[in-house]
Coordinates of C-alpha atoms in Angstrom, one line a residue:
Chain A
X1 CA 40.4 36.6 145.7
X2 CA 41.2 40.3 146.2
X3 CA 42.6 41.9 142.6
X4 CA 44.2 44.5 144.3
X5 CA 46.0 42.3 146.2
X6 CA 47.3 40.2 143.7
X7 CA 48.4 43.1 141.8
X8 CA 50.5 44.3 145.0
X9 CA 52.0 40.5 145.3
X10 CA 52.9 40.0 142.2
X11 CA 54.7 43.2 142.0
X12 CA 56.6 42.4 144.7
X13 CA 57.8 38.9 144.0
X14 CA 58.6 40.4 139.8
X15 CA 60.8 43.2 141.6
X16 CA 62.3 40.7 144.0
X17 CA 63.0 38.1 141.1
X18 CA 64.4 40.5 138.8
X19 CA 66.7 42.4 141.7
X20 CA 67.9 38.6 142.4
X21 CA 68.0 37.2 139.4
X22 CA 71.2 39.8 138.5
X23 CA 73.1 37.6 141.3
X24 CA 71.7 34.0 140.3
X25 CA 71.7 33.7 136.6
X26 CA 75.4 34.9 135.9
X27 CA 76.4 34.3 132.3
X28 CA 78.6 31.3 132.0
X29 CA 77.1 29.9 134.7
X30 CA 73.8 27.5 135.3
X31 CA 70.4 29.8 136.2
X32 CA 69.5 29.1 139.6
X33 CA 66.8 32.2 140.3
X34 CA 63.8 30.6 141.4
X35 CA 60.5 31.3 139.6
X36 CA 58.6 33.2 142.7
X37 CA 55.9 34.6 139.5
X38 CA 55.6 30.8 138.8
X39 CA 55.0 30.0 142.6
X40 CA 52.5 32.8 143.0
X41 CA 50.7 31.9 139.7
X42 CA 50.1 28.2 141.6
X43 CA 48.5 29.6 144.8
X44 CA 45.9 31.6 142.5
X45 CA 45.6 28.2 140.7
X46 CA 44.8 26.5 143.6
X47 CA 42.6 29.0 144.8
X48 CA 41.0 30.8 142.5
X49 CA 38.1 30.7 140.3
X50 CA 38.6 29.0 136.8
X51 CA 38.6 32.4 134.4
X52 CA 40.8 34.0 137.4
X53 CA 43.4 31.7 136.8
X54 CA 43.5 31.9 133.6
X55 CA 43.8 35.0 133.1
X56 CA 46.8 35.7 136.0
X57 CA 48.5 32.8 135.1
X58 CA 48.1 34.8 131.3
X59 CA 49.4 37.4 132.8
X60 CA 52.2 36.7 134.7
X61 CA 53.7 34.8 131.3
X62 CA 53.1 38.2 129.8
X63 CA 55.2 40.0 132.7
X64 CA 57.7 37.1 132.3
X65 CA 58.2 38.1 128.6
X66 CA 58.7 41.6 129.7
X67 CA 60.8 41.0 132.5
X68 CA 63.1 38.6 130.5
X69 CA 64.7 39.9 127.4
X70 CA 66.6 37.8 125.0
X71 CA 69.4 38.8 122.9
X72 CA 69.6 37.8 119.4
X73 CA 72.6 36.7 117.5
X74 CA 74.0 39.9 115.5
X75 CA 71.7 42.0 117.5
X76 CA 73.2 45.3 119.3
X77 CA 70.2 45.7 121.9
X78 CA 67.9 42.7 123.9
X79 CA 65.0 41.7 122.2
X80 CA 61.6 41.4 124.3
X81 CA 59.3 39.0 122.9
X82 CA 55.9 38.6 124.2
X83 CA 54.4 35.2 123.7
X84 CA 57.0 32.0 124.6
X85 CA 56.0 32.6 128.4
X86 CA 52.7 33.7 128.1
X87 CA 51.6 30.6 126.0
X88 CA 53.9 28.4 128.1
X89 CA 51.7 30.1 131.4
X90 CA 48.7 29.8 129.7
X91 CA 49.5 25.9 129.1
X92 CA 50.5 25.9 132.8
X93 CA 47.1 27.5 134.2
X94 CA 45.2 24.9 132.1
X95 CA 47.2 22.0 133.6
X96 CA 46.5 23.6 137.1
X97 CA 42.8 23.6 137.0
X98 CA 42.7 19.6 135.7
X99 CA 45.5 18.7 138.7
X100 CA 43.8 20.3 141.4
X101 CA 40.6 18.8 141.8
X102 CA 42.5 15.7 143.2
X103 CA 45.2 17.1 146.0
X104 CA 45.2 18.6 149.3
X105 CA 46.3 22.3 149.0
X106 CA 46.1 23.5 152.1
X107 CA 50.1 21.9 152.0
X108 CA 52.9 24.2 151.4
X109 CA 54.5 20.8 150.0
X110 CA 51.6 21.2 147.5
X111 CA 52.4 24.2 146.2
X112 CA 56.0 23.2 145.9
X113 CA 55.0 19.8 144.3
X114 CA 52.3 21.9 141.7
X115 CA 55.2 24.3 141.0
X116 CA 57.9 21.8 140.2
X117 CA 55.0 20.3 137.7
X118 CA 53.6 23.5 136.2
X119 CA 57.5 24.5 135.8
X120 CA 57.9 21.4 133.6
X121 CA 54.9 22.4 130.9
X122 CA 56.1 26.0 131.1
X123 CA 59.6 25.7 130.7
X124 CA 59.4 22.8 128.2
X125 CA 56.8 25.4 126.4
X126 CA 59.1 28.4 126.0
X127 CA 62.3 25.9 124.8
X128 CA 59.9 25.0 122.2
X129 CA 58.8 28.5 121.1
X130 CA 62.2 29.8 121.6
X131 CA 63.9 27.0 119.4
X132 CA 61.2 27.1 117.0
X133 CA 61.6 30.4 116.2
X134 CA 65.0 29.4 115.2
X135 CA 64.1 27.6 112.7
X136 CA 63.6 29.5 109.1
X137 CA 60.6 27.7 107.9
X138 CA 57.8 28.8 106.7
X139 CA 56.1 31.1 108.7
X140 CA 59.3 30.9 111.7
X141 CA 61.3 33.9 111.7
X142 CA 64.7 31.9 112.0
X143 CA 66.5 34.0 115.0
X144 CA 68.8 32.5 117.0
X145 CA 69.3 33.7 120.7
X146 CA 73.1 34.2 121.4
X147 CA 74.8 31.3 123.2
X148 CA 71.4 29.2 123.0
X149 CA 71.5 25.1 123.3
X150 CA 68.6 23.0 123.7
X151 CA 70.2 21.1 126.5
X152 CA 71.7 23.6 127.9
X153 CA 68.4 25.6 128.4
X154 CA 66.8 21.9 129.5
X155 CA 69.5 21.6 132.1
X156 CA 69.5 25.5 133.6
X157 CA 66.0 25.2 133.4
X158 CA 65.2 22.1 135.2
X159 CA 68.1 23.5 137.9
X160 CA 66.0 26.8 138.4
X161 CA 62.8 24.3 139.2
X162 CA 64.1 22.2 141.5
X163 CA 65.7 25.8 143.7
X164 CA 61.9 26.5 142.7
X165 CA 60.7 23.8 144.4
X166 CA 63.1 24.4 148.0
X167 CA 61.3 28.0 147.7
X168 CA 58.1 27.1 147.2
X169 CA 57.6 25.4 150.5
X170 CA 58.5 28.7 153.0
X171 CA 56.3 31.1 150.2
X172 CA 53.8 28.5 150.0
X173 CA 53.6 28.5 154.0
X174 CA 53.4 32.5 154.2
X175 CA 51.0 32.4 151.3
X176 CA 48.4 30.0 152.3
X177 CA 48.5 31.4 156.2
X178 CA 47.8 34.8 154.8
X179 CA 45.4 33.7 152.2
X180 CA 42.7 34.4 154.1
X181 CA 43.4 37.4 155.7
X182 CA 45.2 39.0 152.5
X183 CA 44.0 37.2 149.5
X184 CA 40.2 36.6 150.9
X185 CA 40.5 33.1 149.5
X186 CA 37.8 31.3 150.3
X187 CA 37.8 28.1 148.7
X188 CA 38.0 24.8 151.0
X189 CA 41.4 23.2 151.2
X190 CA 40.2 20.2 149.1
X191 CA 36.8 20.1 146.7
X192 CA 35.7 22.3 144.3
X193 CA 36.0 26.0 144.1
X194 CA 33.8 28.4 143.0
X195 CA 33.5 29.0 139.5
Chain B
X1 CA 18.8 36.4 130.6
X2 CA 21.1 38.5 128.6
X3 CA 23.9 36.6 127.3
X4 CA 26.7 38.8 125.8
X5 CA 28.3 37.7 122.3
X6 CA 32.1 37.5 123.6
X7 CA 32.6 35.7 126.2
X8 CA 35.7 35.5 128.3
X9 CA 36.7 31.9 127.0
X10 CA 36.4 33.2 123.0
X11 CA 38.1 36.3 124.8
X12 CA 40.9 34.4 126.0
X13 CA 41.5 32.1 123.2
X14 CA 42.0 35.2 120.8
X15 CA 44.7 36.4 122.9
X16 CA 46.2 32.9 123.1
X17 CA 46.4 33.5 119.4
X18 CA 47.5 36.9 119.3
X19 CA 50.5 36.0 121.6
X20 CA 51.5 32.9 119.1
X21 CA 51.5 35.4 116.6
X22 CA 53.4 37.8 118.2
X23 CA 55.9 34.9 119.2
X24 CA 56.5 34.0 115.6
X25 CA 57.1 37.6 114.8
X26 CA 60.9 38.6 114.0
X27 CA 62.6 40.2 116.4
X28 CA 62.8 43.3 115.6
X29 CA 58.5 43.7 114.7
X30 CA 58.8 42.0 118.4
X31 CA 60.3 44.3 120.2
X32 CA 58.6 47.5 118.4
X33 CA 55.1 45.7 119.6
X34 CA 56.7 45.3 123.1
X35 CA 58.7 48.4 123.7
X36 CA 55.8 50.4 125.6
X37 CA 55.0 47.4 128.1
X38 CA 58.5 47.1 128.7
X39 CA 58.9 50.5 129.7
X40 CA 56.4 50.0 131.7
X41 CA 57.2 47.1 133.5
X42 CA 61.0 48.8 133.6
X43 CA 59.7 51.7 135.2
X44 CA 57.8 50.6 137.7
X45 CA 59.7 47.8 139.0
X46 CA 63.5 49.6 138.8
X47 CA 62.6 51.7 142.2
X48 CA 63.0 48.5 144.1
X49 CA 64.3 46.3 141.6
X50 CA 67.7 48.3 141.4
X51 CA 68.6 48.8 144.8
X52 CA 67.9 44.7 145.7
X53 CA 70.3 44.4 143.0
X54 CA 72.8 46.4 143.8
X55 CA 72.8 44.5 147.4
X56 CA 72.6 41.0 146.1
X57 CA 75.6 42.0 144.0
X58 CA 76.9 43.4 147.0
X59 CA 77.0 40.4 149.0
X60 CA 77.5 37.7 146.4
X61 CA 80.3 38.8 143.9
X62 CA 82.8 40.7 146.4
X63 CA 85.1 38.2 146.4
X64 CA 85.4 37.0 142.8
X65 CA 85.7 40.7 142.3
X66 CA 89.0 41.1 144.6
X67 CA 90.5 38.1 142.9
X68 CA 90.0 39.0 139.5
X69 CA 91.5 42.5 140.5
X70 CA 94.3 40.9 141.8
X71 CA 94.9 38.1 139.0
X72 CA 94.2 41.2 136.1
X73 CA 97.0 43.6 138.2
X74 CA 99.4 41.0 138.4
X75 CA 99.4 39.8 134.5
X76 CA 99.2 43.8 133.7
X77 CA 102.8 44.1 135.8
X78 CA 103.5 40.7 133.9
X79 CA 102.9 42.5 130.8
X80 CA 104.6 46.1 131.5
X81 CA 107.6 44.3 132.3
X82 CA 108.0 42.4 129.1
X83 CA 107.1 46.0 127.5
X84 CA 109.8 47.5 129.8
X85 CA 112.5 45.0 128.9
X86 CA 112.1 45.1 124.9
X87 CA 112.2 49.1 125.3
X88 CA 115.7 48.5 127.2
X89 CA 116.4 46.5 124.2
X90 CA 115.7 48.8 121.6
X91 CA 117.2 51.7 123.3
X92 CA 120.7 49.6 123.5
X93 CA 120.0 49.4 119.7
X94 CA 119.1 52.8 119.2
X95 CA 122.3 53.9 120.9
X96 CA 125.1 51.5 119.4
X97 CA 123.0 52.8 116.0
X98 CA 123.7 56.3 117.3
X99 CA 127.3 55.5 118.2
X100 CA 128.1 54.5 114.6
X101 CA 126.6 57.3 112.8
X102 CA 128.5 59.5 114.7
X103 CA 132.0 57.6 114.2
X104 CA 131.1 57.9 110.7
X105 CA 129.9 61.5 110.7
X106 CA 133.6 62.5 112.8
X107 CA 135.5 61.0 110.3
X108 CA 133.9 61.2 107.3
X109 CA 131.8 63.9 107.5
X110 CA 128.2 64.1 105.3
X111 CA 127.9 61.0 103.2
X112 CA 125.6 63.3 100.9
X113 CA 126.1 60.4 98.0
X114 CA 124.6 58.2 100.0
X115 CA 122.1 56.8 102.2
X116 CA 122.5 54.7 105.5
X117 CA 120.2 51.6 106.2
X118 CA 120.9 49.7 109.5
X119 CA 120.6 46.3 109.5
X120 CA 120.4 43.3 111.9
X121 CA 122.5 40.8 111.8
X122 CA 120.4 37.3 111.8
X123 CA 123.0 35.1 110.9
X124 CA 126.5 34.4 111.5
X125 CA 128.2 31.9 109.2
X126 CA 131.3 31.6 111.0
X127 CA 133.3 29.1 108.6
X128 CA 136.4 29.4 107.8
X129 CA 136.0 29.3 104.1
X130 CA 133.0 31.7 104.2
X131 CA 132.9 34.1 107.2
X132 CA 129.7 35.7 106.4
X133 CA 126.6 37.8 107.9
X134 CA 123.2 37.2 107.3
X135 CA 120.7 40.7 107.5
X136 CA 117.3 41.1 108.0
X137 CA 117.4 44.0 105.0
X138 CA 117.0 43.2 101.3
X139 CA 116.4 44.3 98.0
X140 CA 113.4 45.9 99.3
X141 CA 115.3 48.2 101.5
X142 CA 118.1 48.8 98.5
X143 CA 120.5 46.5 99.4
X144 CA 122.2 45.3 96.1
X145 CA 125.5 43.2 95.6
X146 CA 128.4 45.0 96.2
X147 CA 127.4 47.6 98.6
X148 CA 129.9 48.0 101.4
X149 CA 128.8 47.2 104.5
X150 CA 130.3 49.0 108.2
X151 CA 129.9 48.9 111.5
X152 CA 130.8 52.5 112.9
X153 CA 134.1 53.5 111.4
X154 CA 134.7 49.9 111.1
X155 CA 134.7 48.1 107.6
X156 CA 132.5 44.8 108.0
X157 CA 132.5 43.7 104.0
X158 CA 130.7 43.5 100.6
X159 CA 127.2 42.4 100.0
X160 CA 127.4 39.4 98.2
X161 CA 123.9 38.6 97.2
X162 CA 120.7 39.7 99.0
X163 CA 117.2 38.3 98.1
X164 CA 113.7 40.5 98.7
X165 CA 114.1 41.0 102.8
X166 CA 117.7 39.8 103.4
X167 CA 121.3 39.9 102.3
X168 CA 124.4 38.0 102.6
X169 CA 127.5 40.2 103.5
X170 CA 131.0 38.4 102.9
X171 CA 133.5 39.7 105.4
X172 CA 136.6 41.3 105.1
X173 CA 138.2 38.4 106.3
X174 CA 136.9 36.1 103.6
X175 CA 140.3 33.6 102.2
X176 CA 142.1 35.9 99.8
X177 CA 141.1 39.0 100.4
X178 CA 143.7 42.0 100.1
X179 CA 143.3 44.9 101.3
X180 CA 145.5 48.2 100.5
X181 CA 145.2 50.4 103.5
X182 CA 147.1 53.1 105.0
X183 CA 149.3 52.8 108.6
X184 CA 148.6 55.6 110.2
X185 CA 149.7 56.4 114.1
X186 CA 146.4 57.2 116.4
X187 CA 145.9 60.9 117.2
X188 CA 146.8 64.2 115.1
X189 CA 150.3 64.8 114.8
X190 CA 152.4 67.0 116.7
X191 CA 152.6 70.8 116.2
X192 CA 149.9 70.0 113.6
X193 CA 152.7 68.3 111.5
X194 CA 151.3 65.9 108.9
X195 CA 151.3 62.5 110.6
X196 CA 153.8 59.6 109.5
X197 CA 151.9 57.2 107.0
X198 CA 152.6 53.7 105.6
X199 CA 150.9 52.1 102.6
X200 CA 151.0 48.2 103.0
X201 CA 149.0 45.5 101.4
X202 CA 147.1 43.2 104.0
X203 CA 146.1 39.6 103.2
X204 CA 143.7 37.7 105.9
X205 CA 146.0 35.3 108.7
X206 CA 145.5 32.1 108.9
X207 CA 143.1 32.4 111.8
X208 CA 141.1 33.8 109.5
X209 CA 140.2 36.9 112.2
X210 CA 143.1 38.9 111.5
X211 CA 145.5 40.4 109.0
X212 CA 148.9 40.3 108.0
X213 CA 151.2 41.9 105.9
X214 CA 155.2 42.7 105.0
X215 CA 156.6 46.0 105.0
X216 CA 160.1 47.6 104.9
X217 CA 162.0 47.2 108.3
X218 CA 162.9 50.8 108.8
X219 CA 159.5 52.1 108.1
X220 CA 158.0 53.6 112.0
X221 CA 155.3 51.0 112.5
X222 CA 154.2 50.8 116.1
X223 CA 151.9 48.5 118.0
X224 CA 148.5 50.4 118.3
X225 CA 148.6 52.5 114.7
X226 CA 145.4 52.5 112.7
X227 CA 144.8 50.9 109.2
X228 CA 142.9 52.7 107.2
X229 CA 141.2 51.4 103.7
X230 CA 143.3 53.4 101.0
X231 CA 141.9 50.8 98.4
X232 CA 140.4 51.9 94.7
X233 CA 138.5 48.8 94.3
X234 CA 136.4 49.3 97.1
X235 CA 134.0 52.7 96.1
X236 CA 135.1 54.7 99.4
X237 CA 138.5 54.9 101.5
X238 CA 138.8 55.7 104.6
X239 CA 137.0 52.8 106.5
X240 CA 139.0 51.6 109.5
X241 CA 140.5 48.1 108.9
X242 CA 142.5 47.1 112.3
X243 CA 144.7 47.9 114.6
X244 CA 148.6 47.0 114.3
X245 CA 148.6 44.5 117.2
X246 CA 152.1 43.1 116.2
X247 CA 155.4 44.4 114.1
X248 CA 158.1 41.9 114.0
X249 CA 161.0 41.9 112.0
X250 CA 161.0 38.6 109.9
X251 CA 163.7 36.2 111.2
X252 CA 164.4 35.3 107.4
X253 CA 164.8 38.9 106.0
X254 CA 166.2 41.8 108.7
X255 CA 165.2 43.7 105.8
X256 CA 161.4 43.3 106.0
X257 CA 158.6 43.3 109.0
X258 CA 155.9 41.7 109.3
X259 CA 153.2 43.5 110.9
X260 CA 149.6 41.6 112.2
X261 CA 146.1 44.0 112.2
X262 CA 143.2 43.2 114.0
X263 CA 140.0 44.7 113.5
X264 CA 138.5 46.4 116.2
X265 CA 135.8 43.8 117.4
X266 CA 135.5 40.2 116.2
X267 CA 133.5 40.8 112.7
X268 CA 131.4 37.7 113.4
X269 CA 129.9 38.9 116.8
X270 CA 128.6 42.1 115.7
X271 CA 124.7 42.4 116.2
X272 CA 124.0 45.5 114.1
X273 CA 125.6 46.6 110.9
X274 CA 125.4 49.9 108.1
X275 CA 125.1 49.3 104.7
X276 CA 125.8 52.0 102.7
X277 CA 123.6 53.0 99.9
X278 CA 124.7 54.9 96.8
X279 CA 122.1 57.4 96.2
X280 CA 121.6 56.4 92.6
X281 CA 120.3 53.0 94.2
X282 CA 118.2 54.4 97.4
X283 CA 116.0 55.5 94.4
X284 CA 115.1 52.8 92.7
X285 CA 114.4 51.1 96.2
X286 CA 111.5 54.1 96.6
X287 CA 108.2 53.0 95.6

């Protein structure tokens, strides 16, 4: 799989989720901004070598962090925290390589069923990190993000994974017919890849 | 085969633990570590980021924007019109205020012994045993028993108690009340002559709203003269009691008249009041 590539992709679906994301996620109102990072993260999954997906899918939860700030209670300015999303991605890459030695993914419906999956371990990851650093214990730093709720994250999140899902299956389309031509993805639509 | 010591597993575990550590840090440690990359990410994505923003905004929240402009407008005009109508109010206050100061000034001229507080009136006890006015001023403002109370030229009454932010006034037309006034026709006299005058005692009428009084038949009393306060219990004269609304020669004695005063506006109804504050007093009030 082409780096370069990648890089350009991934640029362009972080600049189209952010420019979006200002009309979807409204405050007050339930998140529905699909994860196109998350989708794009499951095609190199699929795809790519085992250290190559680990490391995008690293990555992208790094790039998630810094695309996403969160704004703590009492705080004047957004916070960005590396680490919720990158460990949830991280999580999500490892589940990828176990989950696709068994399906056919040379389905768009593929990638939309892996990403309404991976979405479950990585959001269910960062509501943990994100609630346990609300906790003061021990080592936990005890910040609260403004207006948070477990449910309510559960809920908005579970929404943006199912819009997730609806997107996944035109991107998936576009992304496995250019895979070849674009990404240089060479692995056979069901077996093993190349490690 | 070389083999190198790190390999990209070990490599990738360490930074799986360098980003739980930097999870767990406090916010503030958090963002210091992450304000570069975010600048970063900020600066290179904005270019495109921004304008797709601008257009999904575009399209999406037009709507919801017109109606909340709408809604906002019309509870601002709600608003300014509430405004607009307690202004009116407060000028009408302001002005019947004005009015009465300047009655007072015209016929009295400086009251440099003492100091004018206007009051509300709050409450009307309109009983016929205790016609009485409830203010919204107090001992606060300097209002102490006895204090005579006006309304213009017009005397009102007495202050017969007052608490911390309100006083009770007793009217003129309280049961057994006398007043000693003097009968004086309206206007200045002719040629500058000194008009006729009439000293009469008043008692309050049975209807409790009015006055009454006797006075020698062939004294000049006519329908429209002015009583004025010529009393040395109250501490000023000069107040305007009534107007002689009736002079009738009593049917048992040719030799006397009976004569009926009104004051000039029902006592009861009045919305505003002036109570008049010796000086000695409006400096103890000070704090």
């Amino acid at each position: 799989m082409r780096w370069v590539i990648l890089l350009i992709f991934v640029y362009l679906f972080l600049v189209i989720e952010l420019g979006v994301s200002v009309a979807l996620n409204q405050p007050g109102q339930y998140n529905y901004m699909p994860g196109l990072l998350l989708i794009l993260a499951v095609y190199v999954g699929l795809f790519a070598p085992t250290m190559m997906t680990l490391w995008t899918w690293l990555a992208l939860g790094i790039l998630h962090d810094l695309a996403h700030p969160v704004k703590m209670v009492d705080a004047t300015m957004d916070a960005t925290i590396i680490g919720p999303a990158a460990l949830a991605y991280l999580a999500g890459g490892f589940l990828m390589l176990q989950l696709r030695r068994v399906v056919y993914r040379g389905s768009p419906l593929s990638i939309a069923i892996f990403s309404f999956i991976a979405g479950i371990v990585v959001h269910l990851l960062i509501v943990l990190l994100h609630g346990l650093r609300g906790l003061s214990f021990l080592f936990l730093p005890g910040e609260h993000i403004e207006g948070w709720s477990w449910s309510a994250e559960l809920v908005e999140r579970f929404l943006s994974m199912v819009v997730t899902f609806f997107v996944a299956l035109p991107v998936g389309w576009f992304l496995i017919r250019a895979g070849t031509g674009i990404f240089g993805s060479d692995a056979p639509k069901n077996g093993m890849v190349r490690r | 085969m070389k083999r190198s010591i790190i390999n990209q597993r070990q490599v990738l575990a360490g930074i799986a633990v360098l980003m739980l550590v930097l999870c767990m840090l406090p916010s503030a440690w958090a963002g210091y570590v992450s304000h570069g990359l975010r600048q970063v990410v900020e600066t290179l994505t904005s270019p495109l980021s921004h304008p797709i923003r601008d257009a999904t905004l575009r399209f999406s929240t037009k709507p919801r924007q017109d109606e909340e402009t709408i809604e906002s407008l019309r509870k601002q005009r709600d608003e300014y019109h509430r405004l607009a109508y307690k202004l009116q109010l407060l000028y009408e206050e302001e002005r019947a205020l004005n009015q009465q100061f300047q009655q007072m000034r015209e016929m009295y001229g400086e009251f440099t012994s003492h100091t004018f507080v206007s009051a509300s009136v709050v409450h009307s006890g309109n009983s016929y045993r205790q016609p009485t006015l409830r203010l919204n001023r107090g001992k606060r403002d300097g209002v102490e028993p006895g204090q005579v109370v006006s309304h213009g030229s017009q005397l009102v009454g007495r202050i017969l108690d007052s608490g911390t932010t309100t006083a009770t006034v007793g009217l003129i037309t309280m049961p057994r009340t006398h007043l000693k006034v003097r009968i004086v026709p309206p206007g200045p006299g002719e040629g500058g002559a000194i008009p006729r005058q009439l000293e009469a005692i008043l008692e309050v009428a049975e209807d409790a709203r009015s006055f009454s009084g006797t006075v020698d038949a062939n004294r000049d009393v006519k329908v429209g003269d002015i009583a004025f306060l010529a009393d040395n219990q109250w501490p000023r004269d000069g107040f305007l009691v009534g107007k002689v609304v009736d002079a009738q020669i009593l049917p048992n004695d040719a030799l006397r008249m009976r004569i009926r005063v009104e004051p000039a506006q029902p006592l009861h109804a009045l919305s505003t009041v002036t109570v008049l504050i010796p000086r000695a007093d409006a400096r103890r009030s000070e704090p």
